[in-house]
Amino acid sequence: MCLAVPGRVTGIEERDGTRMARVDFGGVEKDVCLAYLPEVETGEYVIVHVGFALQRLDEESARASLELFEQLGLLDEEFGDAWERAAAEAGAEDRPEPAAAPAVQEGNR
């Protein structure tokens, strides 16, 4: 599922002529394009969907949304580690180790 998630802008820079922000989503930071909201400043809250900031949001609304998403487990679903989540669902504690490649015998090359 892809959500429009609120986050706080922690830094802004220009990359290849595009204004980009580092956005904190309740502990997970991602790079976000500010092409649709070029006037956004560090410290403001934005709603982000598929890597683009789409709308400004006040801090109270952003925090309430993040808290609700956290309670519903949607932040883990959106930002969590897929391997870790799959292992937990399967009851395993560690990630599976990749299978070793079969050895090549000297006479079979």
Coordinates of N, CA, C and O in Angstrom, one line a residue:
M1 N 0.9 -1.2 0.0 CA 0.0 0.0 0.0 C 0.9 1.2 0.0 O 1.9 1.3 0.7
C2 N 0.6 2.2 -0.8 CA 1.3 3.5 -0.8 C 0.4 4.5 -0.1 O -0.7 4.8 -0.5
L3 N 1.0 5.1 0.9 CA 0.3 6.2 1.7 C 0.8 7.5 1.3 O 2.0 7.7 0.9
A4 N 0.0 8.5 1.6 CA 0.5 9.9 1.6 C 0.8 10.2 3.1 O -0.1 10.2 3.9
V5 N 2.1 10.3 3.4 CA 2.5 10.3 4.8 C 3.1 11.7 5.1 O 3.9 12.2 4.4
P6 N 2.7 12.2 6.3 CA 3.2 13.5 6.8 C 4.6 13.3 7.3 O 4.9 12.3 8.0
G7 N 5.5 14.3 7.1 CA 6.8 14.2 7.6 C 7.4 15.6 7.8 O 6.9 16.6 7.2
R8 N 8.4 15.8 8.6 CA 9.0 17.1 8.9 C 10.3 17.2 8.1 O 11.2 16.3 8.1
V9 N 10.4 18.3 7.4 CA 11.6 18.7 6.6 C 12.8 19.0 7.5 O 12.7 19.9 8.3
T10 N 13.8 18.2 7.4 CA 15.0 18.4 8.3 C 16.2 19.1 7.5 O 17.1 19.5 8.2
G11 N 16.1 19.1 6.2 CA 17.1 19.7 5.4 C 16.7 19.9 4.0 O 15.9 19.1 3.5
I12 N 17.3 20.9 3.3 CA 16.9 21.1 1.9 C 18.2 21.4 1.1 O 19.1 22.1 1.6
E13 N 18.3 20.9 -0.1 CA 19.4 21.1 -1.0 C 19.0 21.0 -2.4 O 17.9 20.5 -2.7
E14 N 19.8 21.5 -3.3 CA 19.5 21.4 -4.7 C 20.3 20.4 -5.3 O 21.5 20.3 -5.1
R15 N 19.7 19.4 -6.1 CA 20.4 18.4 -6.8 C 20.0 18.4 -8.2 O 18.9 18.2 -8.6
D16 N 21.0 18.6 -9.1 CA 20.8 18.6 -10.5 C 19.7 19.5 -10.9 O 18.8 19.1 -11.8
G17 N 19.6 20.7 -10.3 CA 18.6 21.7 -10.6 C 17.2 21.4 -10.0 O 16.3 22.1 -10.3
T18 N 17.1 20.4 -9.1 CA 15.9 20.1 -8.5 C 16.0 20.3 -7.0 O 17.0 19.8 -6.4
R19 N 15.0 21.0 -6.4 CA 15.0 21.2 -4.9 C 14.6 20.0 -4.3 O 13.5 19.4 -4.5
M20 N 15.4 19.4 -3.4 CA 15.2 18.2 -2.6 C 15.2 18.4 -1.2 O 15.9 19.3 -0.7
A21 N 14.5 17.7 -0.4 CA 14.4 17.8 1.1 C 14.7 16.4 1.7 O 14.4 15.4 1.1
R22 N 15.3 16.5 2.9 CA 15.4 15.3 3.7 C 14.2 15.4 4.7 O 14.1 16.4 5.3
V23 N 13.4 14.4 4.7 CA 12.1 14.4 5.5 C 12.1 13.3 6.5 O 12.4 12.1 6.2
D24 N 11.8 13.6 7.7 CA 11.7 12.7 8.8 C 10.3 12.2 9.0 O 9.4 13.1 9.3
F25 N 10.0 10.9 8.9 CA 8.7 10.4 9.0 C 8.7 9.6 10.4 O 8.6 8.4 10.4
G26 N 8.7 10.3 11.5 CA 8.7 9.6 12.8 C 9.8 8.7 13.0 O 9.7 7.6 13.6
G27 N 11.0 9.1 12.6 CA 12.2 8.3 12.8 C 12.9 7.7 11.6 O 14.0 7.3 11.6
V28 N 12.1 7.6 10.5 CA 12.6 7.2 9.2 C 12.8 8.4 8.3 O 11.9 9.2 8.1
E29 N 14.0 8.6 7.8 CA 14.3 9.7 6.9 C 14.5 9.3 5.5 O 15.1 8.2 5.2
K30 N 13.8 10.1 4.6 CA 13.9 9.8 3.2 C 14.1 11.1 2.4 O 13.8 12.2 2.9
D31 N 14.7 11.0 1.2 CA 14.8 12.1 0.3 C 13.5 12.3 -0.4 O 12.9 11.3 -0.9
V32 N 13.1 13.6 -0.5 CA 11.8 13.9 -1.1 C 12.0 15.1 -2.1 O 12.7 16.0 -1.8
C33 N 11.3 15.0 -3.2 CA 11.4 16.1 -4.2 C 10.4 17.2 -3.8 O 9.2 16.9 -3.5
L34 N 10.9 18.4 -3.9 CA 10.1 19.6 -3.6 C 9.6 20.4 -4.9 O 9.2 21.5 -4.8
A35 N 9.5 19.7 -6.0 CA 9.1 20.4 -7.2 C 7.8 21.0 -7.2 O 7.5 22.0 -7.7
Y36 N 6.8 20.3 -6.4 CA 5.5 20.8 -6.3 C 5.3 21.9 -5.2 O 4.3 22.6 -5.2
L37 N 6.3 21.9 -4.3 CA 6.2 22.9 -3.2 C 7.6 23.6 -3.0 O 8.2 23.4 -2.0
P38 N 8.0 24.4 -4.0 CA 9.3 24.9 -3.9 C 9.5 25.9 -2.8 O 10.7 26.2 -2.4
E39 N 8.5 26.4 -2.2 CA 8.6 27.4 -1.1 C 8.7 26.8 0.3 O 8.9 27.5 1.3
V40 N 8.6 25.5 0.4 CA 8.7 24.8 1.7 C 10.1 25.1 2.3 O 11.1 25.1 1.6
E41 N 10.1 25.3 3.7 CA 11.4 25.5 4.4 C 11.7 24.4 5.4 O 10.7 23.7 5.8
T42 N 12.9 24.3 5.8 CA 13.3 23.4 6.9 C 12.5 23.6 8.1 O 12.2 24.8 8.5
G43 N 12.0 22.6 8.7 CA 11.2 22.6 9.9 C 9.7 22.5 9.7 O 8.9 22.2 10.6
E44 N 9.3 22.7 8.4 CA 7.8 22.6 8.1 C 7.5 21.2 7.9 O 8.3 20.3 7.6
Y45 N 6.2 20.9 8.0 CA 5.6 19.5 7.7 C 5.0 19.5 6.3 O 4.4 20.5 5.9
V46 N 5.2 18.4 5.7 CA 4.6 18.2 4.3 C 4.0 16.8 4.3 O 4.4 15.9 5.0
I47 N 3.1 16.6 3.3 CA 2.5 15.3 3.0 C 3.2 14.8 1.8 O 3.3 15.5 0.8
V48 N 3.8 13.6 1.9 CA 4.6 13.0 0.8 C 3.9 11.8 0.3 O 3.4 10.9 1.0
H49 N 3.9 11.7 -1.1 CA 3.4 10.5 -1.7 C 4.4 10.2 -2.9 O 4.7 11.0 -3.6
V50 N 4.8 8.9 -2.9 CA 5.8 8.4 -3.9 C 7.0 9.3 -4.1 O 7.4 9.5 -5.3
G51 N 7.5 9.9 -3.0 CA 8.7 10.7 -3.1 C 8.5 12.1 -3.4 O 9.5 12.8 -3.6
F52 N 7.3 12.6 -3.5 CA 7.0 14.0 -3.8 C 6.3 14.7 -2.7 O 5.2 14.1 -2.2
A53 N 6.7 15.8 -2.2 CA 5.9 16.6 -1.3 C 4.8 17.2 -2.0 O 5.0 17.9 -3.0
L54 N 3.6 17.0 -1.5 CA 2.4 17.4 -2.3 C 1.6 18.6 -1.6 O 0.9 19.3 -2.2
Q55 N 1.8 18.7 -0.2 CA 1.0 19.7 0.5 C 1.7 20.0 1.8 O 2.3 19.1 2.4
R56 N 1.6 21.3 2.3 CA 2.1 21.6 3.6 C 1.0 21.1 4.6 O -0.2 21.0 4.3
L57 N 1.5 20.9 5.8 CA 0.6 20.4 6.9 C 1.1 21.1 8.2 O 2.3 21.2 8.4
D58 N 0.1 21.4 9.1 CA 0.5 22.0 10.4 C 1.1 20.8 11.3 O 0.8 19.7 11.1
E59 N 1.9 21.2 12.2 CA 2.6 20.2 13.1 C 1.6 19.3 13.8 O 1.8 18.1 13.9
E60 N 0.5 19.9 14.4 CA -0.4 19.1 15.1 C -1.1 18.0 14.3 O -1.2 16.9 14.7
S61 N -1.5 18.4 13.1 CA -2.1 17.4 12.2 C -1.1 16.3 11.8 O -1.5 15.2 11.7
A62 N 0.1 16.8 11.5 CA 1.1 15.8 11.1 C 1.4 14.8 12.2 O 1.4 13.6 12.0
R63 N 1.5 15.3 13.4 CA 1.8 14.4 14.6 C 0.6 13.4 14.8 O 0.8 12.2 15.1
A64 N -0.6 13.9 14.7 CA -1.8 13.1 14.9 C -1.8 12.0 13.9 O -2.1 10.8 14.2
S65 N -1.6 12.4 12.6 CA -1.6 11.4 11.5 C -0.5 10.3 11.7 O -0.8 9.1 11.6
L66 N 0.7 10.8 12.1 CA 1.8 9.8 12.3 C 1.5 8.9 13.4 O 1.8 7.7 13.4
E67 N 0.9 9.4 14.5 CA 0.5 8.5 15.6 C -0.5 7.5 15.2 O -0.4 6.3 15.6
L68 N -1.5 7.9 14.5 CA -2.5 7.0 14.0 C -1.9 5.9 13.1 O -2.2 4.7 13.2
F69 N -1.1 6.3 12.1 CA -0.4 5.4 11.2 C 0.4 4.4 12.0 O 0.4 3.2 11.7
E70 N 1.1 4.9 13.1 CA 1.9 4.0 13.9 C 1.0 3.0 14.6 O 1.3 1.8 14.6
Q71 N -0.1 3.4 15.2 CA -1.0 2.5 15.9 C -1.5 1.4 15.0 O -1.8 0.3 15.4
L72 N -1.8 1.8 13.7 CA -2.4 0.9 12.8 C -1.3 0.0 12.1 O -1.6 -0.9 11.3
G73 N 0.0 0.3 12.4 CA 1.0 -0.5 11.8 C 1.4 -0.1 10.4 O 2.1 -0.8 9.7
L74 N 0.8 1.0 9.9 CA 1.0 1.4 8.5 C 2.4 1.9 8.3 O 2.9 1.8 7.1
L75 N 3.1 2.5 9.3 CA 4.4 3.0 9.0 C 5.4 1.9 8.8 O 6.3 1.9 8.0
D76 N 5.2 0.8 9.6 CA 6.1 -0.4 9.4 C 5.8 -1.0 8.0 O 6.8 -1.4 7.3
E77 N 4.6 -1.0 7.6 CA 4.2 -1.5 6.3 C 4.8 -0.7 5.2 O 5.3 -1.2 4.2
E78 N 4.8 0.6 5.4 CA 5.3 1.6 4.4 C 6.8 1.7 4.4 O 7.5 1.7 3.3
F79 N 7.5 1.7 5.6 CA 8.9 2.0 5.7 C 9.7 0.8 6.2 O 10.9 0.9 6.2
G80 N 9.1 -0.2 6.8 CA 9.8 -1.3 7.4 C 10.6 -2.2 6.5 O 10.5 -2.1 5.2
D81 N 11.4 -3.0 7.0 CA 12.3 -3.9 6.3 C 11.5 -5.1 5.9 O 11.0 -5.9 6.7
A82 N 11.3 -5.3 4.6 CA 10.5 -6.4 4.1 C 11.0 -7.8 4.6 O 10.2 -8.7 4.9
W83 N 12.3 -8.0 4.6 CA 12.9 -9.3 5.0 C 12.6 -9.5 6.5 O 12.3 -10.6 6.9
E84 N 12.8 -8.4 7.3 CA 12.5 -8.5 8.7 C 11.1 -8.9 9.0 O 10.7 -9.7 9.8
R85 N 10.2 -8.2 8.3 CA 8.7 -8.4 8.4 C 8.4 -9.8 8.0 O 7.6 -10.5 8.7
A86 N 8.9 -10.3 6.9 CA 8.6 -11.7 6.4 C 9.1 -12.7 7.4 O 8.4 -13.7 7.7
A87 N 10.3 -12.5 8.0 CA 10.9 -13.4 8.9 C 10.0 -13.5 10.2 O 9.7 -14.5 10.8
A88 N 9.6 -12.3 10.6 CA 8.7 -12.2 11.9 C 7.4 -12.9 11.6 O 7.0 -13.7 12.5
E89 N 6.8 -12.8 10.5 CA 5.6 -13.4 10.2 C 5.7 -14.9 10.1 O 4.8 -15.7 10.4
A90 N 6.9 -15.4 9.7 CA 7.2 -16.8 9.5 C 7.7 -17.4 10.9 O 7.9 -18.6 11.0
G91 N 7.9 -16.6 11.9 CA 8.4 -17.1 13.2 C 9.8 -17.2 13.2 O 10.3 -17.7 14.2
A92 N 10.6 -16.8 12.2 CA 12.1 -16.9 12.3 C 12.6 -15.7 12.9 O 12.1 -14.6 12.9
E93 N 13.8 -15.8 13.6 CA 14.4 -14.7 14.2 C 15.4 -14.0 13.3 O 15.7 -12.8 13.5
D94 N 16.0 -14.7 12.4 CA 17.1 -14.1 11.5 C 16.6 -14.2 10.1 O 15.8 -15.0 9.7
R95 N 17.3 -13.4 9.3 CA 17.1 -13.5 7.8 C 17.6 -14.8 7.3 O 18.6 -15.3 7.8
P96 N 17.0 -15.3 6.3 CA 17.5 -16.6 5.7 C 18.8 -16.3 5.0 O 19.1 -15.3 4.4
E97 N 19.7 -17.3 5.2 CA 21.0 -17.2 4.5 C 20.9 -17.7 3.1 O 20.2 -18.6 2.8
P98 N 21.6 -17.0 2.1 CA 21.5 -17.5 0.8 C 22.1 -18.8 0.6 O 23.0 -19.2 1.3
A99 N 21.5 -19.6 -0.3 CA 22.0 -21.0 -0.5 C 23.4 -20.9 -1.2 O 23.7 -20.0 -2.0
A100 N 24.3 -21.8 -0.8 CA 25.6 -21.8 -1.4 C 25.6 -22.4 -2.8 O 24.8 -23.2 -3.1
A101 N 26.4 -21.8 -3.6 CA 26.5 -22.3 -5.0 C 27.1 -23.6 -5.1 O 28.0 -23.9 -4.3
P102 N 26.6 -24.5 -5.9 CA 27.2 -25.9 -6.0 C 28.7 -25.8 -6.4 O 29.0 -25.0 -7.3
A103 N 29.5 -26.7 -5.9 CA 30.9 -26.7 -6.2 C 31.1 -27.2 -7.6 O 30.4 -28.1 -8.0
V104 N 32.0 -26.7 -8.3 CA 32.4 -27.1 -9.7 C 33.5 -28.1 -9.5 O 34.5 -27.8 -8.9
Q105 N 33.3 -29.3 -10.1 CA 34.4 -30.3 -10.0 C 35.3 -30.1 -11.1 O 35.0 -29.6 -12.2
E106 N 36.6 -30.5 -10.9 CA 37.7 -30.2 -11.8 C 37.4 -30.9 -13.2 O 37.6 -30.2 -14.2
G107 N 36.8 -32.0 -13.3 CA 36.7 -32.7 -14.5 C 35.4 -32.3 -15.3 O 35.1 -32.7 -16.4
N108 N 34.5 -31.4 -14.7 CA 33.3 -31.0 -15.3 C 33.2 -29.6 -15.9 O 32.2 -29.1 -16.1
R109 N 34.4 -29.0 -16.2 CA 34.4 -27.7 -16.7 C 34.1 -27.6 -18.1 O 34.4 -28.2 -19.0

